[in-house]
């Protein structure tokens, strides 16, 4: 069957091919494709779509003004949780000894809870015990010692703090600069006194002034005299108390501060009939802009003295501070005006000069009015800082310390072991400046100098230098801290007077005691052995100059001290 079908196909194939030739077009040349620009068909598209309906809305816009203050608010340290992450060790100890014989000890113990309060206690000792040769070639015991013990505690009352403290300090020194005639009864060399202070306060830390800050304080003190007086039958003493209130508030860039205080001072024993009362009120107002800051105010002081001679004084102390930032941080002019008043009670005179002939309480206070002006500034990278100024100070009842002559015919042949205070007016004009340069974060150079010119109401040598200054360098890194400093002090003179006579004291001057120009060169070094333990070394007066804090009383020559400090 298959053979029949194949035979039929083979017979019919020529006939089919002949029928197709009559209907084909044969291409006789090669095909070459060509590219031509496309042409858009001219056919309109049909854009028929569903109709959309949008409603018409009628509306208006009413602007609303919102006022806000974009000012940073100070952070109150008492509210930070620093103690939770970095608890300090509760005990701190510093102990050292040196040559000539001298010692120092500091011991602190503290505990703190960020939710409750704090408590601390401390013990301090500093003393020297070697002999010192005075101006007359005599080596005498020159013991000078201070021992101090105290404590404080505070309790947090929300944003406020209630705290109190007690401090007891004992002072001891000797009259080693004295040289007496053989026929004179020599007074006791040792001079000692103690202070007991207590204070209680309730208030704020005056950091966040966007709310009213206050500080209410009560304090009291007792002075114990342990020295047998040279020219009196009984020792002296003093007790005092006072209270003070401070308020502060800030509105934007405006600040207001108010303050008031009252103090009463009462003598004891030899000074039992002496009393002094002081009432002071004051205010401060300040504001600041981008290029100008100022604060102005006024203080009023009422000073009443009851004693051998009653005296009542009233003082006004203006306060002003203007800072200009007109050009850049490199040049900032400033002007400062202020004043202060210090009583001349027995306790204050002992702190300034423990070598008194007898318990004494001067009936007038020392009041001063100061004016300063100058330029200050720093470089853009804060590596260089400077301050230059001119100043004038008017002092009413300036303190002068005079030496009594044991022999008026030869005032410098002998020296008494005590000084006599005297009050008189003085005006001081000063020029000074200071610079700091920090080429590295760990290295600091600094220098300062001041020149003074004095105009005294009476011709008495006042014991103040006409030039003073210092130059220093300091280096600090992770394990080492060291530095060097040279302190310069110009020549000084104290008047010597004849204690015999009834004329004015400045009419009985018989000479002066002169102290030379001195340079106190000192070095310090500290090596941090471990995280909380360090060894230190201090060296003072390396040039062995004759340094004087008080006339006829030279200090140590070259001396050195080594010690250790640690927290545990």
XYZ file of C-alpha atoms in Angstrom:
568
model
C 0.000 0.000 0.000
C 2.859 2.347 0.897
C 4.500 1.759 -2.443
C 1.273 2.824 -4.298
C 1.066 6.131 -2.377
C 4.724 6.983 -3.013
C 4.306 6.293 -6.733
C 1.325 8.630 -6.943
C 3.261 11.409 -5.186
C 6.243 11.024 -7.474
C 4.001 11.182 -10.630
C 2.050 14.237 -9.371
C 5.045 16.345 -8.121
C 6.110 17.766 -11.573
C 2.593 18.971 -12.247
C 2.340 20.819 -8.863
C 5.636 22.598 -9.343
C 4.666 23.884 -12.745
C 1.482 25.373 -11.321
C 3.409 27.429 -8.655
C 5.933 28.988 -11.154
C 3.182 30.836 -12.917
C 2.296 32.765 -9.650
C 5.785 33.669 -8.185
C 7.963 36.786 -8.641
C 11.622 35.943 -8.936
C 14.219 38.462 -7.483
C 17.157 38.896 -9.805
C 19.401 41.329 -7.742
C 20.828 41.127 -4.166
C 18.793 42.647 -1.305
C 20.264 45.781 0.390
C 18.508 46.890 3.623
C 18.153 50.653 4.225
C 17.396 52.656 7.434
C 15.148 55.739 7.107
C 13.615 58.108 9.704
C 10.439 56.886 11.251
C 7.299 58.844 10.490
C 4.411 59.233 12.873
C 1.167 57.988 11.534
C -1.350 60.743 11.034
C -4.040 59.014 12.972
C -5.759 60.892 15.820
C -5.791 58.753 18.985
C -9.009 58.211 20.821
C -8.670 59.824 24.334
C -12.175 59.043 25.502
C -12.128 58.598 29.360
C -14.449 58.624 32.298
C -15.416 62.147 33.438
C -14.012 63.192 36.909
C -15.901 65.660 39.103
C -13.955 67.698 41.801
C -15.906 69.712 44.398
C -14.982 73.390 44.957
C -13.630 74.156 48.524
C -13.523 77.686 49.979
C -10.893 78.187 52.795
C -8.763 80.888 54.512
C -5.373 80.793 56.469
C -5.062 82.532 59.848
C -1.353 82.885 61.044
C -0.652 82.155 64.755
C 2.443 83.649 66.526
C 4.216 81.305 68.972
C 6.939 82.748 71.245
C 9.638 80.474 72.640
C 13.068 80.904 74.220
C 15.842 78.865 72.645
C 18.270 79.299 75.559
C 20.331 76.574 77.198
C 19.511 75.821 80.814
C 22.440 75.198 83.175
C 22.821 71.673 84.438
C 22.633 71.285 88.189
C 25.548 69.046 89.241
C 23.599 67.716 92.234
C 21.045 66.148 89.886
C 23.545 64.246 87.767
C 24.081 60.581 88.454
C 27.846 60.973 88.516
C 28.181 59.149 91.819
C 26.461 56.083 90.395
C 29.118 55.603 87.725
C 32.284 57.051 89.227
C 32.291 56.593 92.958
C 35.402 58.201 94.480
C 37.344 56.308 97.072
C 36.238 57.294 100.580
C 39.697 58.042 102.010
C 42.465 60.382 100.899
C 45.896 60.638 102.546
C 48.815 62.943 101.882
C 51.910 62.732 104.067
C 55.360 64.239 103.644
C 58.523 65.254 105.483
C 61.520 67.335 104.538
C 64.778 69.057 105.428
C 65.241 71.289 107.356
C 62.757 69.459 109.534
C 59.218 70.047 108.298
C 56.118 67.858 107.990
C 52.669 67.906 106.430
C 49.676 65.557 106.671
C 46.230 65.690 105.071
C 43.605 63.033 105.779
C 40.073 63.149 104.353
C 37.211 60.674 104.742
C 33.962 61.172 102.843
C 30.788 59.385 101.884
C 28.025 60.507 99.513
C 24.626 59.305 98.380
C 23.011 61.030 95.373
C 19.557 60.607 96.909
C 20.351 61.504 100.523
C 23.393 63.717 101.033
C 27.045 63.629 102.034
C 29.292 63.558 105.095
C 33.029 64.204 105.399
C 35.749 64.675 107.977
C 39.285 65.985 107.628
C 42.549 66.378 109.489
C 45.326 68.774 108.438
C 48.819 69.362 109.811
C 51.635 71.578 108.544
C 54.700 72.460 110.574
C 58.360 73.319 110.588
C 60.604 72.652 113.570
C 64.222 73.555 112.712
C 66.097 76.565 114.052
C 66.631 79.661 111.900
C 69.433 82.193 112.219
C 68.028 85.698 112.647
C 69.551 89.017 111.565
C 71.710 89.159 114.703
C 73.446 85.832 114.122
C 71.409 83.958 116.717
C 69.963 80.529 115.921
C 66.610 80.241 117.632
C 63.733 77.831 117.574
C 61.481 78.855 114.688
C 58.653 76.391 115.147
C 55.575 77.298 113.159
C 52.691 74.858 113.104
C 49.046 74.681 112.110
C 46.764 71.800 113.116
C 43.218 71.632 111.844
C 40.363 69.168 112.303
C 36.772 69.409 111.190
C 33.785 67.891 109.498
C 30.755 68.734 107.401
C 27.522 67.078 106.343
C 24.705 67.870 103.936
C 21.180 66.615 103.296
C 19.360 67.035 99.958
C 15.887 68.569 100.252
C 14.673 68.304 96.678
C 16.449 71.084 94.797
C 17.811 72.568 98.019
C 20.665 71.552 100.287
C 20.802 71.717 104.073
C 24.388 71.512 105.275
C 26.584 72.428 108.205
C 30.188 72.222 109.284
C 32.508 72.586 112.273
C 36.209 73.499 112.097
C 38.859 73.798 114.823
C 42.286 75.257 113.950
C 45.293 75.730 116.252
C 48.209 78.036 115.367
C 51.658 78.141 116.969
C 54.719 80.258 116.143
C 57.809 81.768 117.840
C 59.366 85.233 118.099
C 62.723 84.015 116.784
C 63.579 87.315 115.115
C 63.800 89.182 118.422
C 67.045 90.385 119.999
C 66.721 91.919 123.480
C 69.141 93.892 125.705
C 70.640 91.851 128.530
C 68.874 93.824 131.234
C 65.436 93.366 129.664
C 62.970 90.784 130.889
C 62.603 88.479 127.909
C 58.968 87.638 127.078
C 57.887 84.143 126.175
C 58.791 83.246 122.599
C 55.861 80.945 121.864
C 52.684 82.495 120.446
C 49.559 80.383 120.118
C 45.856 80.793 119.470
C 42.919 78.703 118.239
C 39.752 79.290 116.221
C 36.520 77.323 116.478
C 34.054 77.937 113.621
C 30.587 76.563 112.923
C 28.180 77.260 110.052
C 24.721 76.071 108.966
C 23.155 76.943 105.612
C 20.044 76.129 103.602
C 19.715 77.006 99.955
C 20.586 76.445 96.321
C 23.770 76.221 94.296
C 22.997 79.328 92.147
C 23.503 77.416 88.882
C 19.979 77.388 87.436
C 18.791 80.993 87.844
C 15.622 80.476 85.777
C 13.973 79.993 89.171
C 14.554 81.927 92.377
C 17.732 80.792 94.173
C 18.346 81.559 97.833
C 21.021 80.968 100.447
C 20.288 81.428 104.156
C 23.333 81.118 106.397
C 24.048 81.234 110.153
C 27.604 81.143 111.510
C 29.486 81.551 114.764
C 33.107 81.539 115.920
C 35.248 81.583 119.049
C 38.855 82.748 119.442
C 41.003 81.216 122.191
C 44.199 83.074 123.079
C 46.989 80.848 124.457
C 49.727 83.508 124.620
C 50.851 85.366 127.706
C 50.832 89.007 126.539
C 53.964 91.151 126.731
C 52.250 94.382 127.816
C 48.981 93.246 129.413
C 47.886 91.439 132.529
C 45.311 89.196 130.848
C 44.948 87.274 127.612
C 42.467 88.255 124.976
C 39.587 86.454 123.335
C 36.704 86.939 120.948
C 33.338 85.489 120.000
C 31.210 86.374 117.021
C 28.079 85.366 115.162
C 26.106 86.381 112.139
C 23.534 85.580 109.516
C 23.302 86.276 105.782
C 20.710 85.927 103.039
C 21.314 85.889 99.278
C 18.739 85.848 96.472
C 19.240 85.551 92.711
C 16.957 85.303 89.673
C 17.410 85.519 85.900
C 14.882 86.466 83.216
C 16.321 85.781 79.781
C 19.534 87.810 79.588
C 18.755 89.848 82.707
C 20.071 88.867 86.156
C 19.247 90.273 89.574
C 21.049 89.504 92.833
C 20.195 90.735 96.327
C 22.031 90.212 99.599
C 21.924 91.215 103.249
C 24.013 90.259 106.278
C 24.411 91.089 109.936
C 27.425 90.317 112.144
C 28.196 90.996 115.783
C 31.700 90.662 117.262
C 32.285 90.656 121.014
C 35.613 90.748 122.821
C 36.454 88.517 125.785
C 38.759 88.692 128.813
C 41.071 91.679 128.260
C 38.771 92.886 125.436
C 35.490 92.197 127.214
C 34.291 95.815 126.881
C 34.720 95.842 123.087
C 31.905 95.135 120.633
C 31.409 95.754 116.919
C 28.281 95.375 114.784
C 28.053 95.395 110.990
C 24.942 95.544 108.806
C 25.347 95.230 105.033
C 22.850 95.212 102.149
C 23.565 95.149 98.431
C 22.222 94.438 94.970
C 23.542 93.512 91.531
C 21.881 93.794 88.123
C 23.448 92.502 84.942
C 22.658 91.717 81.334
C 24.524 90.700 78.203
C 24.329 90.935 74.426
C 26.448 89.485 71.657
C 29.113 92.180 72.047
C 28.556 93.744 75.461
C 28.145 92.455 79.012
C 27.785 94.427 82.192
C 26.793 94.124 85.823
C 26.231 97.064 88.163
C 25.273 97.361 91.802
C 25.675 99.138 95.107
C 26.532 97.989 98.648
C 25.755 99.830 101.865
C 27.591 99.082 105.127
C 26.845 100.322 108.615
C 29.788 99.792 111.007
C 29.307 100.512 114.703
C 32.137 100.138 117.240
C 31.637 100.237 121.012
C 34.739 100.262 123.170
C 37.248 102.616 124.694
C 36.201 105.088 122.009
C 32.831 104.686 120.318
C 32.800 105.054 116.572
C 30.127 104.677 113.905
C 30.800 104.713 110.150
C 28.681 104.323 107.023
C 30.118 103.299 103.658
C 28.796 103.049 100.111
C 30.619 100.732 97.711
C 29.651 100.979 94.028
C 30.066 97.906 91.859
C 30.395 97.803 88.083
C 31.882 95.423 85.552
C 31.789 96.130 81.813
C 33.103 93.728 79.176
C 33.245 94.672 75.494
C 33.534 92.185 72.635
C 33.603 94.637 69.728
C 36.277 93.193 67.448
C 37.050 89.582 68.279
C 38.104 87.376 71.151
C 41.649 88.702 70.696
C 40.837 92.188 72.040
C 38.286 92.654 74.827
C 38.329 95.911 76.804
C 37.031 95.781 80.377
C 36.321 98.153 83.259
C 35.853 97.104 86.896
C 34.816 99.114 89.956
C 34.303 97.623 93.418
C 34.978 98.077 97.105
C 35.201 96.189 100.376
C 35.519 96.637 104.125
C 37.473 94.573 106.660
C 37.255 94.914 110.414
C 40.394 95.227 112.525
C 39.258 92.989 115.357
C 41.623 90.854 117.402
C 41.029 87.694 115.384
C 41.779 89.341 112.037
C 44.918 91.066 113.327
C 46.235 87.763 114.692
C 45.656 86.109 111.293
C 47.660 88.875 109.585
C 50.384 89.093 112.225
C 50.420 86.834 115.316
C 53.303 88.820 116.844
C 51.284 91.356 118.825
C 52.442 93.022 122.005
C 49.045 92.725 123.674
C 45.447 91.943 122.772
C 44.339 94.800 120.537
C 41.147 95.743 118.681
C 41.295 98.829 116.465
C 38.231 101.069 116.513
C 38.134 101.679 112.758
C 37.705 99.271 109.851
C 39.791 99.244 106.679
C 37.671 100.299 103.699
C 38.929 100.302 100.096
C 37.575 101.487 96.752
C 39.103 100.012 93.580
C 38.983 100.868 89.866
C 40.605 98.788 87.121
C 40.608 98.975 83.345
C 42.461 97.241 80.578
C 42.466 94.695 77.790
C 42.150 90.940 77.774
C 41.823 88.290 75.077
C 42.986 85.008 73.647
C 44.009 83.545 70.296
C 41.621 81.650 68.023
C 43.046 78.281 69.053
C 42.988 79.296 72.762
C 46.682 78.610 73.141
C 47.592 82.175 74.110
C 45.896 84.360 76.728
C 46.790 87.813 78.019
C 45.498 90.479 80.398
C 46.873 94.012 80.835
C 45.437 96.562 83.234
C 45.848 99.829 85.087
C 44.371 100.202 88.567
C 43.862 102.711 91.331
C 42.978 101.897 94.952
C 41.904 104.324 97.648
C 42.196 102.877 101.151
C 40.732 104.476 104.237
C 42.516 103.265 107.401
C 45.200 101.191 105.729
C 47.122 98.906 108.102
C 50.749 99.770 108.854
C 52.965 97.495 110.956
C 55.629 99.305 112.952
C 58.566 97.968 114.965
C 59.118 99.421 118.429
C 62.710 100.482 119.133
C 64.132 98.912 122.292
C 66.878 101.560 122.199
C 65.893 104.775 120.435
C 69.552 105.826 120.156
C 70.424 102.601 118.293
C 67.149 101.412 116.724
C 68.753 98.640 114.662
C 70.948 97.183 117.394
C 68.013 95.357 118.981
C 64.697 94.042 117.748
C 61.474 93.496 119.623
C 59.556 90.292 119.089
C 56.280 92.057 118.304
C 54.774 94.601 115.906
C 52.378 97.487 116.531
C 49.481 98.181 114.130
C 48.638 101.709 112.986
C 45.899 103.006 110.652
C 46.211 105.753 108.062
C 45.031 106.571 104.549
C 46.811 105.377 101.406
C 46.344 105.603 97.634
C 47.909 103.062 95.281
C 48.392 103.219 91.505
C 49.273 99.991 89.697
C 50.211 98.755 86.237
C 50.283 95.048 85.556
C 49.805 92.214 83.148
C 49.773 88.459 82.815
C 50.174 86.012 79.950
C 49.686 82.294 79.420
C 50.922 80.218 76.498
C 50.106 76.564 75.929
C 51.987 75.206 72.881
C 50.859 71.683 73.792
C 47.915 70.454 75.786
C 50.352 69.134 78.393
C 52.705 72.164 78.560
C 51.955 75.602 80.000
C 54.055 78.768 80.314
C 52.798 81.698 82.390
C 54.103 85.020 83.674
C 52.737 88.026 85.523
C 54.123 91.317 86.800
C 52.753 94.352 88.641
C 54.273 97.738 89.488
C 52.899 99.890 92.317
C 53.232 103.526 93.331
C 52.032 104.569 96.794
C 50.862 107.868 98.202
C 50.619 107.789 102.008
C 48.725 110.315 104.078
C 51.544 110.165 106.640
C 55.197 109.383 106.081
C 55.335 105.824 107.381
C 56.999 102.880 105.662
C 54.246 100.410 104.864
C 56.156 97.204 104.069
C 54.674 96.736 100.574
C 56.761 96.159 97.425
C 56.889 98.474 94.430
C 57.267 95.469 92.107
C 56.140 91.866 92.255
C 55.762 89.093 89.711
C 56.331 85.471 88.807
C 57.370 83.241 85.907
C 56.497 79.571 85.666
C 56.340 76.500 83.485
C 54.321 73.335 84.034
C 54.155 69.953 82.301
C 51.487 67.313 82.921
C 50.961 63.921 81.333
C 49.304 60.694 82.387
C 51.925 59.621 84.938
C 54.114 62.708 85.540
C 53.394 66.235 86.718
C 56.180 68.728 87.233
C 56.777 72.449 87.250
C 59.129 75.294 88.102
C 58.327 78.802 89.306
C 60.219 81.936 90.266
C 58.434 84.517 92.431
C 59.908 88.026 92.472
C 59.373 90.509 95.299
C 60.780 94.025 95.364
C 62.409 95.813 98.278
C 60.223 96.571 101.308
C 60.622 98.734 104.391
C 58.927 98.982 107.801
C 59.211 102.006 110.072
C 60.800 101.821 113.522
C 59.333 104.134 116.172
C 60.162 105.130 119.712
C 57.434 103.677 121.976
C 58.235 106.217 124.701
C 56.378 109.501 124.333
C 52.897 110.855 123.997
C 53.088 112.492 120.549
C 51.628 110.995 117.404
C 53.323 107.777 116.422
C 54.511 109.038 113.029
C 56.261 111.895 114.828
C 58.408 109.405 116.758
C 59.990 107.517 113.868
C 63.669 106.731 114.418
C 64.533 104.520 111.446
C 63.371 101.709 109.185
C 63.894 98.000 108.710
C 64.638 97.072 105.081
C 64.081 93.746 103.330
C 66.011 93.169 100.059
C 64.781 92.201 96.605
C 64.220 88.429 96.599
C 63.578 85.594 94.179
C 61.918 82.445 95.454
C 62.754 79.633 93.021
C 60.700 76.479 93.554
C 60.307 73.094 91.869
C 57.686 70.384 92.207
C 57.491 66.865 90.804
C 54.848 64.143 91.084
C 54.963 60.594 89.766
C 51.736 58.618 89.555
C 52.923 55.130 90.420
C 49.497 53.511 90.279
C 45.961 54.652 89.599
C 45.505 56.072 93.114
C 49.058 56.404 94.488
C 51.634 59.072 93.711
C 55.029 60.185 95.018
C 55.773 63.920 95.150
C 58.736 66.206 95.757
C 58.757 69.938 96.499
C 61.779 72.216 96.711
C 61.533 75.883 97.744
C 63.878 78.881 97.925
C 66.549 77.062 95.942
C 68.569 80.291 95.673
C 68.622 80.639 99.496
C 67.497 84.263 99.414
C 66.503 86.007 102.638
C 62.737 85.739 102.391
C 60.639 87.719 104.884
C 56.928 87.436 105.575
C 57.322 89.731 108.590
C 60.215 92.056 109.513
C 63.133 90.475 111.414
C 61.636 87.011 110.733
C 63.566 85.261 107.908
C 62.128 82.106 106.388
C 63.866 78.807 105.628
C 66.701 78.832 103.124
C 66.806 76.075 100.507
C 64.500 73.284 101.653
C 62.982 70.142 100.202
C 60.063 67.864 101.052
C 59.105 64.414 99.785
C 55.941 62.469 100.405
C 53.177 60.261 99.130
C 49.518 60.812 98.430
C 46.930 58.119 97.877
C 43.218 57.432 97.701
C 41.893 54.206 99.176
